[in-house]
Coordinates of C-alpha atoms and ligand atoms in Angstrom, one line a residue:
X1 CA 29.3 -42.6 23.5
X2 CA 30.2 -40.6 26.9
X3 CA 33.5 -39.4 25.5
X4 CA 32.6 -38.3 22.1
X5 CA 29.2 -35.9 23.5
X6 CA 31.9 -34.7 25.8
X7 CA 34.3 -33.7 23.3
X8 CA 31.7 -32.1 21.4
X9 CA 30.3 -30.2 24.4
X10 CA 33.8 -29.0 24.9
X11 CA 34.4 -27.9 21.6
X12 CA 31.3 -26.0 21.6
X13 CA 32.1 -24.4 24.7
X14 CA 35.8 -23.2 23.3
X15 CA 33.7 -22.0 20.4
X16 CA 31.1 -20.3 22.1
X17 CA 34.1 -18.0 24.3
X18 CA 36.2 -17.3 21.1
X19 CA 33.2 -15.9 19.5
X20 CA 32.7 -13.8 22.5
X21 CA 36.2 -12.4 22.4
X22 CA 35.9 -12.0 18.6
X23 CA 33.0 -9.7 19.6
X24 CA 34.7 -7.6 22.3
X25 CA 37.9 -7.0 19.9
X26 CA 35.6 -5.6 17.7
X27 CA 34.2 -3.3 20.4
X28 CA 37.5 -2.7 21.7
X29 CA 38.5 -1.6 18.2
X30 CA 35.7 0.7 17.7
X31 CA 35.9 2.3 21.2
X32 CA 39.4 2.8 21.7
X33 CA 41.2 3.7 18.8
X34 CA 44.3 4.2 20.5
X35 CA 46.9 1.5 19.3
X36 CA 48.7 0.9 22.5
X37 CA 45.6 0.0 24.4
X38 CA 44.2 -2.0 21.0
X39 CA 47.3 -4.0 21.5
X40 CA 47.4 -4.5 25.4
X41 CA 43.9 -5.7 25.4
X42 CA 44.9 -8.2 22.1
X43 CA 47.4 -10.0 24.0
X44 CA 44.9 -10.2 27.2
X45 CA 42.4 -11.6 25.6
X46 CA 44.8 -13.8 23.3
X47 CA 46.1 -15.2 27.1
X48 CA 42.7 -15.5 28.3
X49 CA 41.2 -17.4 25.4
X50 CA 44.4 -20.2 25.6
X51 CA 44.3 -20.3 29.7
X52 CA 40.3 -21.0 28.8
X53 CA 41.0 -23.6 26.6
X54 CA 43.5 -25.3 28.0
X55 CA 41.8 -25.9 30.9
X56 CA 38.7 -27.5 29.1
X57 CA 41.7 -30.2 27.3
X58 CA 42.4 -30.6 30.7
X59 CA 39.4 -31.7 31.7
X60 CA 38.4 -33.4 28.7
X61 CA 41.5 -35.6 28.6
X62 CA 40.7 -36.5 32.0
X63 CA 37.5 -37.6 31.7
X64 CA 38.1 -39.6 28.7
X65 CA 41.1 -41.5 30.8
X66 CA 38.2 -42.3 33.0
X67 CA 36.1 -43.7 30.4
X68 CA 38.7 -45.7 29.3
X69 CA 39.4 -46.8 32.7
X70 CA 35.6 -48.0 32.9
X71 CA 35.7 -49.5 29.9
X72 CA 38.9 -51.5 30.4
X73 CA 37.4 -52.2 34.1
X74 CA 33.9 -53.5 32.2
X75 CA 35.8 -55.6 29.2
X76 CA 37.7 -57.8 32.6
X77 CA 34.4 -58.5 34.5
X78 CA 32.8 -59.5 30.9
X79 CA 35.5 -61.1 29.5
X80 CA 35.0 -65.2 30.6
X81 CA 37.9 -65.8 32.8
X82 CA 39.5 -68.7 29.7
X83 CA 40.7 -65.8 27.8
X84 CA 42.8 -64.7 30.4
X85 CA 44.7 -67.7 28.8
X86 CA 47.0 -67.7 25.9
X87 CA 45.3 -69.2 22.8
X88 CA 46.8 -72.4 20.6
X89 CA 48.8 -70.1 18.4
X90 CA 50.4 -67.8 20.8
X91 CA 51.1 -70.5 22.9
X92 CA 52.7 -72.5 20.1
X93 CA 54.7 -68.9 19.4
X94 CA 55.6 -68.3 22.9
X95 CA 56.9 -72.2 23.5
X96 CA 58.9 -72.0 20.0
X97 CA 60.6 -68.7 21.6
X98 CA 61.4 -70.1 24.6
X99 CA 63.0 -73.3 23.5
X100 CA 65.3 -71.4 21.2
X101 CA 67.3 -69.8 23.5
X102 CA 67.4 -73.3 25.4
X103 CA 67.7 -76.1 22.9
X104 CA 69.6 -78.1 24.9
X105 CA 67.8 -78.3 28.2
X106 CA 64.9 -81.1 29.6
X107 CA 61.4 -79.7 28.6
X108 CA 58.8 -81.0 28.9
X109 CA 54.8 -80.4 27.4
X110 CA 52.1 -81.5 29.5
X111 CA 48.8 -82.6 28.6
X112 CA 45.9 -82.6 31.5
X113 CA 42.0 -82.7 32.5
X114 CA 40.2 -82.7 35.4
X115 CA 37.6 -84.5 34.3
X116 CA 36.9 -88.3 31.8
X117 CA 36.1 -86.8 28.8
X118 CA 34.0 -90.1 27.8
X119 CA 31.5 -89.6 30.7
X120 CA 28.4 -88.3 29.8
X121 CA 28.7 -84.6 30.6
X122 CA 25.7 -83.6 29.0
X123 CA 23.5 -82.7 32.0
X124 CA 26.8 -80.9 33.9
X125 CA 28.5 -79.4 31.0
X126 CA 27.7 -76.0 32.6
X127 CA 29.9 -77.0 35.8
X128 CA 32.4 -78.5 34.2
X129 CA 32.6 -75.5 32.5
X130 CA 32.7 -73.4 35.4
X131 CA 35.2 -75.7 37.3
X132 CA 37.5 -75.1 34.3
X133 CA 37.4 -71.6 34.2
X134 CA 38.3 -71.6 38.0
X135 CA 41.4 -74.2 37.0
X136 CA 42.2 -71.8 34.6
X137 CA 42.4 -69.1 37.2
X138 CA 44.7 -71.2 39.3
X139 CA 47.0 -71.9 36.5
X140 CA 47.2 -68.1 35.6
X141 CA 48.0 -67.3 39.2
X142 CA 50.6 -70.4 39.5
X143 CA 52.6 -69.5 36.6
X144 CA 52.2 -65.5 36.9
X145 CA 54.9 -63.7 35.6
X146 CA 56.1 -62.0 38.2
X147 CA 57.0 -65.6 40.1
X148 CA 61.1 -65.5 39.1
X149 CA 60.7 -69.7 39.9
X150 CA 57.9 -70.2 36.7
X151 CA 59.4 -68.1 34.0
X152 CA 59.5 -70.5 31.7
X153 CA 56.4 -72.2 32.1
X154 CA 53.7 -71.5 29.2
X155 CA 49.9 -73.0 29.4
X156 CA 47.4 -72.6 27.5
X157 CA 43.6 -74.3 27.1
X158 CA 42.6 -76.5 23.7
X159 CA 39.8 -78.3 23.1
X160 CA 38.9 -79.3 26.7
X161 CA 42.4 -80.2 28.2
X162 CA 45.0 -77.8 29.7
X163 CA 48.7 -77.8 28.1
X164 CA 51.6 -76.4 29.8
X165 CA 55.0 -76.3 28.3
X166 CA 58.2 -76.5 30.8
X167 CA 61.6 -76.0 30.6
X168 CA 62.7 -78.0 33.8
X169 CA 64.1 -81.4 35.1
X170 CA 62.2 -84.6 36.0
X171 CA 61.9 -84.3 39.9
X172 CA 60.2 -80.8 39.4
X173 CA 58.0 -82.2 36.3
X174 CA 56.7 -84.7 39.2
X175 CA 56.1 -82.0 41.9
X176 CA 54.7 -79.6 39.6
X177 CA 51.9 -82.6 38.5
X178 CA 51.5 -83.6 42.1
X179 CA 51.1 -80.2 42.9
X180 CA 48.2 -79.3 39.9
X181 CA 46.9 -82.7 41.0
X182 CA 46.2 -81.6 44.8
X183 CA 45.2 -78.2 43.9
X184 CA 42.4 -79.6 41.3
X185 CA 41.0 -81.5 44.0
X186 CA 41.1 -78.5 46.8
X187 CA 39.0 -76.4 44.0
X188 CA 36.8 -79.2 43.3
X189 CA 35.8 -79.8 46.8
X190 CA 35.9 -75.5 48.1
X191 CA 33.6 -75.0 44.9
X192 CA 31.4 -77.8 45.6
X193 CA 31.2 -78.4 42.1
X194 CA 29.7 -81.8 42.6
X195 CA 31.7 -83.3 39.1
X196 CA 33.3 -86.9 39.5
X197 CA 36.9 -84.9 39.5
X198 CA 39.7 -87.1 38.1
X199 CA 42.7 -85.3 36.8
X200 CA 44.7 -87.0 33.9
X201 CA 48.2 -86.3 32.6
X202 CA 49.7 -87.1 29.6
X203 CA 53.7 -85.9 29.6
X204 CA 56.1 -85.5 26.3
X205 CA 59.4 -85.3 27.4
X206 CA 61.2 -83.2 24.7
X207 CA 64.7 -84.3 23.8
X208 CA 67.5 -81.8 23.4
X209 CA 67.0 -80.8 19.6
X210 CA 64.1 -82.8 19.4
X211 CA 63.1 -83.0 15.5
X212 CA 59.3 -83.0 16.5
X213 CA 57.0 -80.1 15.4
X214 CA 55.4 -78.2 18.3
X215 CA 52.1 -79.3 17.4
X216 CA 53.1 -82.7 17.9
X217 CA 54.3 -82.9 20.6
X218 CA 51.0 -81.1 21.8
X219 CA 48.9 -84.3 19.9
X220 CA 51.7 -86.8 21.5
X221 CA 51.2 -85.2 25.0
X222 CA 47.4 -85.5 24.2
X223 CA 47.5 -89.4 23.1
X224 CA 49.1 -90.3 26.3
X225 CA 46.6 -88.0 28.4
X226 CA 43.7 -90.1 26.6
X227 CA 45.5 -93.2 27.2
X228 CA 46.3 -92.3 31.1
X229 CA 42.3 -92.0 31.2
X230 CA 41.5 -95.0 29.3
X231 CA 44.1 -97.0 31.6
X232 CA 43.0 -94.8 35.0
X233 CA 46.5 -94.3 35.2
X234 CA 47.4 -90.6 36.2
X235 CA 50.6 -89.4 34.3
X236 CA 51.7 -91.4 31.2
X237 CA 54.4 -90.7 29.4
X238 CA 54.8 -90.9 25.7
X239 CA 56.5 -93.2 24.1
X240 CA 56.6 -93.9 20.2
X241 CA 54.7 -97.1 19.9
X242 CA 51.6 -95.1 21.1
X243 CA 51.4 -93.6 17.5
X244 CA 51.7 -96.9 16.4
X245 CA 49.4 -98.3 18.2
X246 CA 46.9 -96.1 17.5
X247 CA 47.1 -95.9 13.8
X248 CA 46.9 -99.9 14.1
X249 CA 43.8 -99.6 16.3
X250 CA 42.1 -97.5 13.8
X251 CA 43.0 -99.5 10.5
X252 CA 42.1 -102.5 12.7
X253 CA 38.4 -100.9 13.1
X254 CA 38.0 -100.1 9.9
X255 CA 38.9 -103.6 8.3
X256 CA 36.5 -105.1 11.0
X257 CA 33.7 -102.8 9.7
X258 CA 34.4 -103.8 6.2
X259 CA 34.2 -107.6 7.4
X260 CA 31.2 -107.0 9.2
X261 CA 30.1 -105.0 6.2
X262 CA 28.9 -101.8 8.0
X263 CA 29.9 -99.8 4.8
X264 CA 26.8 -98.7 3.0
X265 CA 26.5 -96.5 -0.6
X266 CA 24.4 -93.2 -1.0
X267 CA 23.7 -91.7 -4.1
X268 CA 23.8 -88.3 -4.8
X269 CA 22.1 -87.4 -8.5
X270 CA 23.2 -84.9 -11.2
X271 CA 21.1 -82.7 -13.2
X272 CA 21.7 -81.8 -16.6
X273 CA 21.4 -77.6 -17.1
X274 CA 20.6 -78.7 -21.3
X275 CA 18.2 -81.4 -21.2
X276 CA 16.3 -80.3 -17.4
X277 CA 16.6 -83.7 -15.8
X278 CA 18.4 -85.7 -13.9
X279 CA 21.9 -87.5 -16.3
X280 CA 23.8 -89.3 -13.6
X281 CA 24.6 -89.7 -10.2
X282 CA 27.5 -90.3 -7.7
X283 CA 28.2 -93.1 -5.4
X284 CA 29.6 -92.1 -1.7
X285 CA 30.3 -94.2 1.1
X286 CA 29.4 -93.8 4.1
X287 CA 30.1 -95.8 7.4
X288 CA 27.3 -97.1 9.5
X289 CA 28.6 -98.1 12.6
X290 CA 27.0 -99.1 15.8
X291 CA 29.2 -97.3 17.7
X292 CA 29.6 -94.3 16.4
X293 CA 26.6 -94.0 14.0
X294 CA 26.3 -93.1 10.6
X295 CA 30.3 -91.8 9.7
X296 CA 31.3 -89.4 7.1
X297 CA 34.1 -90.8 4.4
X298 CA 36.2 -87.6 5.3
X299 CA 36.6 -88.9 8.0
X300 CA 37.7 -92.5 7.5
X301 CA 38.8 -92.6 3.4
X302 CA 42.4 -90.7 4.4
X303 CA 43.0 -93.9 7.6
X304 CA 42.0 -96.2 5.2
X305 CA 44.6 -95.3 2.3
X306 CA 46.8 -95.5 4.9
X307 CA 46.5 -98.6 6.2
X308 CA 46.2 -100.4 3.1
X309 CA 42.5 -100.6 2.6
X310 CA 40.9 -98.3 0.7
X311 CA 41.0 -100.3 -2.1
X312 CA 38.5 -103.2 -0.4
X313 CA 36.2 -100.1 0.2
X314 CA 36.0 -99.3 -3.2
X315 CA 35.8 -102.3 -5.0
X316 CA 33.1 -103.0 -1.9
X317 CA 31.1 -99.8 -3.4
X318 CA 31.5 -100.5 -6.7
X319 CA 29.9 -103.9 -6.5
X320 CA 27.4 -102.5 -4.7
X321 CA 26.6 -100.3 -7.8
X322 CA 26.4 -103.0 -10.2
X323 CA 24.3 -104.6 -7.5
X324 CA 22.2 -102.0 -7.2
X325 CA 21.9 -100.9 -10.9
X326 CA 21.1 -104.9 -11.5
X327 CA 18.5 -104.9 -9.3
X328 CA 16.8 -101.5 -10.8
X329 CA 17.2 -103.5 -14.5
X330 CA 15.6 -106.2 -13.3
X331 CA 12.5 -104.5 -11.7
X332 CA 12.1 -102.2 -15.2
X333 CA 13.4 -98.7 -13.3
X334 CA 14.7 -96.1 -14.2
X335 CA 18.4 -96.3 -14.9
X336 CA 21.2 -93.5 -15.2
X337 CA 25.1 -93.8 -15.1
X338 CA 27.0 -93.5 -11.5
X339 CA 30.5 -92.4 -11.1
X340 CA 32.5 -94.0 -8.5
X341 CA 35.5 -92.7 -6.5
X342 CA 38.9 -94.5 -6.8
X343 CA 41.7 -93.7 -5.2
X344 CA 45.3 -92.5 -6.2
X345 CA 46.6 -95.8 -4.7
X346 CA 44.7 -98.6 -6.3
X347 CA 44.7 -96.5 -9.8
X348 CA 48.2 -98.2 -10.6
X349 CA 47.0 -101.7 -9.5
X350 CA 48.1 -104.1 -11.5
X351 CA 44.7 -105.8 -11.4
X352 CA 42.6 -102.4 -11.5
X353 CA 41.1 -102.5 -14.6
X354 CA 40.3 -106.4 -14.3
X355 CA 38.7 -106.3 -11.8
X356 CA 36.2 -103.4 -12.5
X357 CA 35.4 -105.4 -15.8
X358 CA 34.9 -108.6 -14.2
X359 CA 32.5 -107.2 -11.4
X360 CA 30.6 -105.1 -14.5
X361 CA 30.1 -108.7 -16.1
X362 CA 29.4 -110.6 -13.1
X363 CA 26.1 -108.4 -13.0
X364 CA 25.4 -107.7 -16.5
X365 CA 26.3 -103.5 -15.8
X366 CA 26.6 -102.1 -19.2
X367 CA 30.0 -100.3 -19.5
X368 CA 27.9 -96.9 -20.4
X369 CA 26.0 -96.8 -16.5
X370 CA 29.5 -96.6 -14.9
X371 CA 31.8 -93.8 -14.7
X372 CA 34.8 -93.5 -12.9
X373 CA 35.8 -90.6 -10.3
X374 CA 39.5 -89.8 -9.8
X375 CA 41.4 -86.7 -8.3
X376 CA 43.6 -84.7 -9.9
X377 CA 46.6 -86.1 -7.4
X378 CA 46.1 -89.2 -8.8
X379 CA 47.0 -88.0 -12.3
X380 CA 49.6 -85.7 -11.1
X381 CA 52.0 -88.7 -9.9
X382 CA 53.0 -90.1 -13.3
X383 CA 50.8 -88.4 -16.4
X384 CA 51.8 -91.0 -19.2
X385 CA 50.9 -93.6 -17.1
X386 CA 47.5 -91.8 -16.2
X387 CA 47.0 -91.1 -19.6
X388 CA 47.2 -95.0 -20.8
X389 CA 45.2 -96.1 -18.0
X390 CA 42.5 -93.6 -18.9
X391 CA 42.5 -94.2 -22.7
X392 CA 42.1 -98.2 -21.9
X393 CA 39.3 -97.6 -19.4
X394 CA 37.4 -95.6 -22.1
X395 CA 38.1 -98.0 -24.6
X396 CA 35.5 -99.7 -22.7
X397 CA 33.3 -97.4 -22.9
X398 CA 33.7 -96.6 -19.2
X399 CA 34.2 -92.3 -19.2
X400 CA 36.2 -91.0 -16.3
X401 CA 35.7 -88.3 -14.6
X402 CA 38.6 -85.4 -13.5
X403 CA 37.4 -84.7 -9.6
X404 CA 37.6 -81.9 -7.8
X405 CA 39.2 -79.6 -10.9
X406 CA 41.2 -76.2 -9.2
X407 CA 42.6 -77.9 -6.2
X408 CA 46.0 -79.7 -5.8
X409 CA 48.2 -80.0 -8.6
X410 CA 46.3 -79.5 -12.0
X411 CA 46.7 -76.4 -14.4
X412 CA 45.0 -75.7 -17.5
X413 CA 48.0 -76.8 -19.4
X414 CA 47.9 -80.9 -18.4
X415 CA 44.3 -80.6 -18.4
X416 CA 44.1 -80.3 -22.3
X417 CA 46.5 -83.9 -22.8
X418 CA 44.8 -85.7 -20.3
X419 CA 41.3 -87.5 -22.0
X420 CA 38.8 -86.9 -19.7
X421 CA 34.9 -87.1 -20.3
X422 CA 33.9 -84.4 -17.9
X423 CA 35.9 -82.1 -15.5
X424 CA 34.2 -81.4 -11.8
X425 CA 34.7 -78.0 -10.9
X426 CA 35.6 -78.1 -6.8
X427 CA 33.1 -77.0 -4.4
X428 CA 35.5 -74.6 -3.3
X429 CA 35.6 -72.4 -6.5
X430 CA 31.3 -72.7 -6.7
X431 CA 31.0 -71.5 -3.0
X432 CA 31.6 -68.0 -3.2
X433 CA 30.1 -67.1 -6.8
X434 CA 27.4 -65.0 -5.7
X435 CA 29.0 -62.9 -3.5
X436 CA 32.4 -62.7 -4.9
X437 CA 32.9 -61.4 -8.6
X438 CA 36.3 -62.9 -8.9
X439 CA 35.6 -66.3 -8.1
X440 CA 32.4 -65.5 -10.5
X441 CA 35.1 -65.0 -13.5
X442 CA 37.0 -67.6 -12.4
X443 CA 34.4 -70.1 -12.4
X444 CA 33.5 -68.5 -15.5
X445 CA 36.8 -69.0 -17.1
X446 CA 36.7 -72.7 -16.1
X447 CA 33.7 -73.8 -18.0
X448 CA 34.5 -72.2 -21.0
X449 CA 38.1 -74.0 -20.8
X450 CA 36.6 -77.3 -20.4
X451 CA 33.7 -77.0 -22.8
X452 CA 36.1 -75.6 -25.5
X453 CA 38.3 -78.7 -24.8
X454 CA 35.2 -81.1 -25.8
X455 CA 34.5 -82.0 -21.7
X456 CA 31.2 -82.2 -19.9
X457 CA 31.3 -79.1 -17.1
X458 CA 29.8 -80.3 -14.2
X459 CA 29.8 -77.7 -10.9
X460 CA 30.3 -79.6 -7.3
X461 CA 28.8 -78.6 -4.5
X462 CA 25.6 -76.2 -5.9
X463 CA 22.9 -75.7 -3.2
X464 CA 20.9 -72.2 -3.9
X465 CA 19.3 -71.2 -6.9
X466 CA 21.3 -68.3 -6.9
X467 CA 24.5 -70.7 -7.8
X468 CA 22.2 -72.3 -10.1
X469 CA 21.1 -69.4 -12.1
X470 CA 24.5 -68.0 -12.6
X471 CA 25.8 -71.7 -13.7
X472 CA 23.0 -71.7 -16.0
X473 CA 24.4 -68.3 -17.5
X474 CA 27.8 -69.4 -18.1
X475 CA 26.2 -72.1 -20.1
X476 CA 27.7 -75.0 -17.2
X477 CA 26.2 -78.1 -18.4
X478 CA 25.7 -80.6 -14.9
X479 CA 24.9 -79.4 -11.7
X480 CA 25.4 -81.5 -8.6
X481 CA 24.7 -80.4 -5.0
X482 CA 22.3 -80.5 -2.5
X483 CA 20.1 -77.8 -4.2
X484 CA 19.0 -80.8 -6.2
X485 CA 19.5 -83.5 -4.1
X486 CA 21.7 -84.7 -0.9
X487 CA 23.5 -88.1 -0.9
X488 CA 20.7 -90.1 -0.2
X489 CA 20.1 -94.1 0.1
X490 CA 19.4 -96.1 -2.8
X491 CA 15.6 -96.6 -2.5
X492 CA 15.0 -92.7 -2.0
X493 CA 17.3 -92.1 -5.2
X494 CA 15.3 -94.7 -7.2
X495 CA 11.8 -92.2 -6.0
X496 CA 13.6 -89.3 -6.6
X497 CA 14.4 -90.5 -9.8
X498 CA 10.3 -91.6 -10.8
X499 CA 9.2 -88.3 -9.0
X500 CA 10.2 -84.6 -8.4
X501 CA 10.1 -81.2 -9.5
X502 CA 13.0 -80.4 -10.9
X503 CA 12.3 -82.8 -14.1
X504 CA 8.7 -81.8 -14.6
X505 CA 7.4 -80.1 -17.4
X506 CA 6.9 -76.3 -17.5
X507 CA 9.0 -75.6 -14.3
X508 CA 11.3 -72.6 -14.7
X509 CA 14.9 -74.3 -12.8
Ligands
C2E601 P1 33.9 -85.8 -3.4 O1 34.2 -86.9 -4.3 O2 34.3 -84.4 -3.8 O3 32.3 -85.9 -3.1 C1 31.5 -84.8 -3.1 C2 31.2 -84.4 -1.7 O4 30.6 -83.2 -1.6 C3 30.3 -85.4 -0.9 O5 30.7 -85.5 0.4 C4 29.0 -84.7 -1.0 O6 28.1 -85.0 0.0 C5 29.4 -83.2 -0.9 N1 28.5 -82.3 -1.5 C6 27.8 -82.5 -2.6 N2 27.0 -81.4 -2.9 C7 27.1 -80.6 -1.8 C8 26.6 -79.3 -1.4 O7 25.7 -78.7 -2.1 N3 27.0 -78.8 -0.3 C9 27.9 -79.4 0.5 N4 28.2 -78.8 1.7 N5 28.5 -80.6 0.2 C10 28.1 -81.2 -0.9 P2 30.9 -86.8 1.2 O8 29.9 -87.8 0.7 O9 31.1 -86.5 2.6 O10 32.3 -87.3 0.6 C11 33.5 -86.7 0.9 C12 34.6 -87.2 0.1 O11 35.0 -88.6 0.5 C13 34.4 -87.3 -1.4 O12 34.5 -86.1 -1.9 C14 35.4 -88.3 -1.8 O13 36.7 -87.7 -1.9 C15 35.5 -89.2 -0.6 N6 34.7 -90.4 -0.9 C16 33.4 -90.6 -0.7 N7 33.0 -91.9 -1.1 C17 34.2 -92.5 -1.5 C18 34.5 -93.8 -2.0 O14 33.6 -94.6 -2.2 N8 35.8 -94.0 -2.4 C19 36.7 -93.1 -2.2 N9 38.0 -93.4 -2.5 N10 36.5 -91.9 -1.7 C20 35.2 -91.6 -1.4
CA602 CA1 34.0 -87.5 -6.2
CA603 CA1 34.8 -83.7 -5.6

């Protein structure tokens, strides 16, 4: 604000005195008509004019280096100290830089804390906070660039843990811990910062042309930081059976939740844009552990393809449909189809089909109350054999379902070959409809695709009535999303399903 009222007070000013010498040129003109003098007094007030102005740039260039000056000197006191700090990408640039020009040297990436992450930090998270930024200002000040000895040290704070990369042999790897370590503690104890201080480091030692990616030799360093701290050990180094190890503990978890059947099904319901109610509904799993409460399938379903046991999970929620759909039969309730999510990995079972049919009979399920959910990937990996294995499911009577339609590998091209009951249009696509008039002809597009190809259109992932009324104008035919109803356990989907306001008569949705 200072800088641009001074330009304009300046430019008023230069205005204001070339006006007045427009006025006196006149007067001279009138007054003296001889030319000599007309000229003379021109070229004075010509010089006059620029000496005038120049001095006012002069002036106005200096006080706009001032503001600048204050404004750079106001950005440093208000900037928190952490962004001093390189950020994860330039850090990852500035390491993959550095180890170019020196593939074949020791490096090493370092991985540290000053604290246990696992203690509860909830009432000092504001002086852990604080004793970070101060280790942050050590670490800037250890490595500055004008010390000849640290050149090729890089650092850089992520997610609660410092990483420095260095290009260096062990014995000054040890030193340079020992010496982080010592200084840690020094801060700790000058600050008074009363924290239970307990540095942490977790070393990759990159080989000479090491294959790894950057960024994993960042989440290797991290592992053997978390594992230092779970062992109170205070360096680790990597080592491959760590990954390993990890990945094992994981699937291990997740087949002991499956024995001690923590897994439990939530239903999300469809509504039909044609008929106003409710058509269908889909089964999602969730995982309620007593350890970690109640856990989202993102965040387990890819760990337990992986190891093996996704397909236990599945067949696990699909009985629990037919359980549950039993159990609504026999009390006289309300019952609509559910589609269930298989996997790209059990789809080619030999048993697959089998065993969805023998679970269907074991609790009477009709084959028209079950659908089947799959992703586009898993027709993508061999399409003749996706095609028979979807023809013999429908023979049953079972329809199946194309997931999440416009990510991965489909195109409009396979989607007309492969038989599909219904297509679900990807969350992704729905999110930005109001707003954004391309993914609005996109979606648009879509729908009319399907429906022309003689599929149900069903939009994932709805939840305003904005989304809703545009759907409805494109002529979608199923809605799912939370602007009906969120996943919700099977008793409050059963009274959803006698009761709501969606379904009633009269009501304008
Ligand atoms: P999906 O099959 O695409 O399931 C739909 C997901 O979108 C669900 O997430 C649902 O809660 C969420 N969703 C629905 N409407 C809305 C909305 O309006 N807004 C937002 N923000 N989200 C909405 P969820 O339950 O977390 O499931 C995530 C994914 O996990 C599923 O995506 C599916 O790929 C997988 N999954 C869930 N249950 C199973 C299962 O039993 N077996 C297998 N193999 N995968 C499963
Ligand atoms: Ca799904
Ligand atoms: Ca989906």
């Amino acid at each position: 604000m200072r800088s641009l009222k001074s330009r304009l007070i300046s430019f008023y000013i230069a205005l204001g005195i070339f006006i007045a010498l427009f006025i006196t040129l006149i007067l001279f003109l009138t007054f003296l008509p001889n030319i000599q003098i007309w000229i003379t007094s021109l070229l004075t007030l010509l010089t006059l004019a620029f000496g005038i102005f120049a001095t006012i740039m002069f002036f106005n260039y200096n006080s706009q280096k001032n503001v600048n000056k204050d404004l750079i000197e106001e950005n440093k006191y208000n900037l928190h100290r952490e962004s001093v700090f390189y950020n994860y990408n330039t850090f990852v640039s500035k390491i993959s830089s550095n180890w170019e020009k020196v593939n074949s040297q020791d490096g090493y990436v370092i991985a540290f804390s000053c604290l246990r992450n696992n203690g509860s930090l909830n009432n000092s998270a504001d002086r852990a906070s604080e004793l970070n930024g101060v280790v942050s200002d050590y670490i800037c000040d250890l490595f500055a660039e004008n010390k000849p000895d640290y050149k090729d040290y890089i650092y850089c704070y992520n997610r609660g843990t410092f990483i420095i990369s260095a290009i260096c042999n062990e014995n000054r790897l040890n030193s340079l811990i020992a010496e982080i370590e010592s200084n840690i503690y020094r801060i700790a104890k000058e600050n008074d910062f009363r924290l239970y201080i307990q540095p942490y480091f977790g070393v990759y030692a990159r080989k000479a042309y090491d294959t790894r990616q950057i960024h994993e030799m960042i989440a290797c360093a991290s592992l053997s930081r978390e594992i230092a701290e779970r062992n109170f050990e205070t360096i680790v180094m990597f080592n491959n059976s760590m990954l390993e190890n990890k990945a094992k503990e994981e699937i291990e978890e997740i087949s002991n939740a499956i024995d001690r059947q923590e897994f439990v099904v939530y239903y999300q319901a469809k509504y039909c844009l044609t008929t106003k109610r409710f058509n269908s509904s889909e089964a999602l799993v969730r995982w309620n552990s007593p350890e970690h409460g109640l856990v989202s399938p993102m965040k387990f379903i890819d760990k337990a393809e992986n190891g093996g046991l996704i397909h236990k999970i599945d067949m696990f929620v699909f009985e629990q449909v037919c359980k549950d759909l039993n159990e609504s039969k026999r009390k006289g309730r309300r019952l609509l189809p559910v589609s269930v999510n298989f996997s790209l990995y059990e789809f080619y079972g030999q048993n697959f089909i089998d065993d969805i049919i023998n679970t269907m009979e074991k609790y009477n399920i009709p084959p028209s109350l079950i659908q089947l959910e799959i992703t586009e990937g898993t027709t993508g990996v061999n399409t003749f054999l996706s095609i028979a294995i979807i023809k013999k499911i429908r023979e049953y009577g079972i329809k199946v379902l194309m997931d999440d339609f416009g990510v991965g590998y489909s195109n409009f091209n396979n989607l007309k070959n492969m038989p599909f009951d219904a297509i679900k249009i990807d969350k992704s696509f729905i999110d930005n409809i109001v707003e954004d008039e391309k993914s609005r002809q996109i979606v648009k597009f879509m729908i009319e695709f399907i429906k022309e190809t003689g599929m149900e259109a069903i939009a994932e992932g709805v939840d305003n009535q904005n989304q809703v009324d545009i759907l409805k104008r494109f002529r979608l035919d199923t809605i799912q999303g939370f602007f009906y109803s969120r996943p919700i356990p099977y008793n409050e989907y059963e009274a959803l399903l006698a009761n709501n306001n969606f379904e009633k008569k009269g009501l304008k949705i």
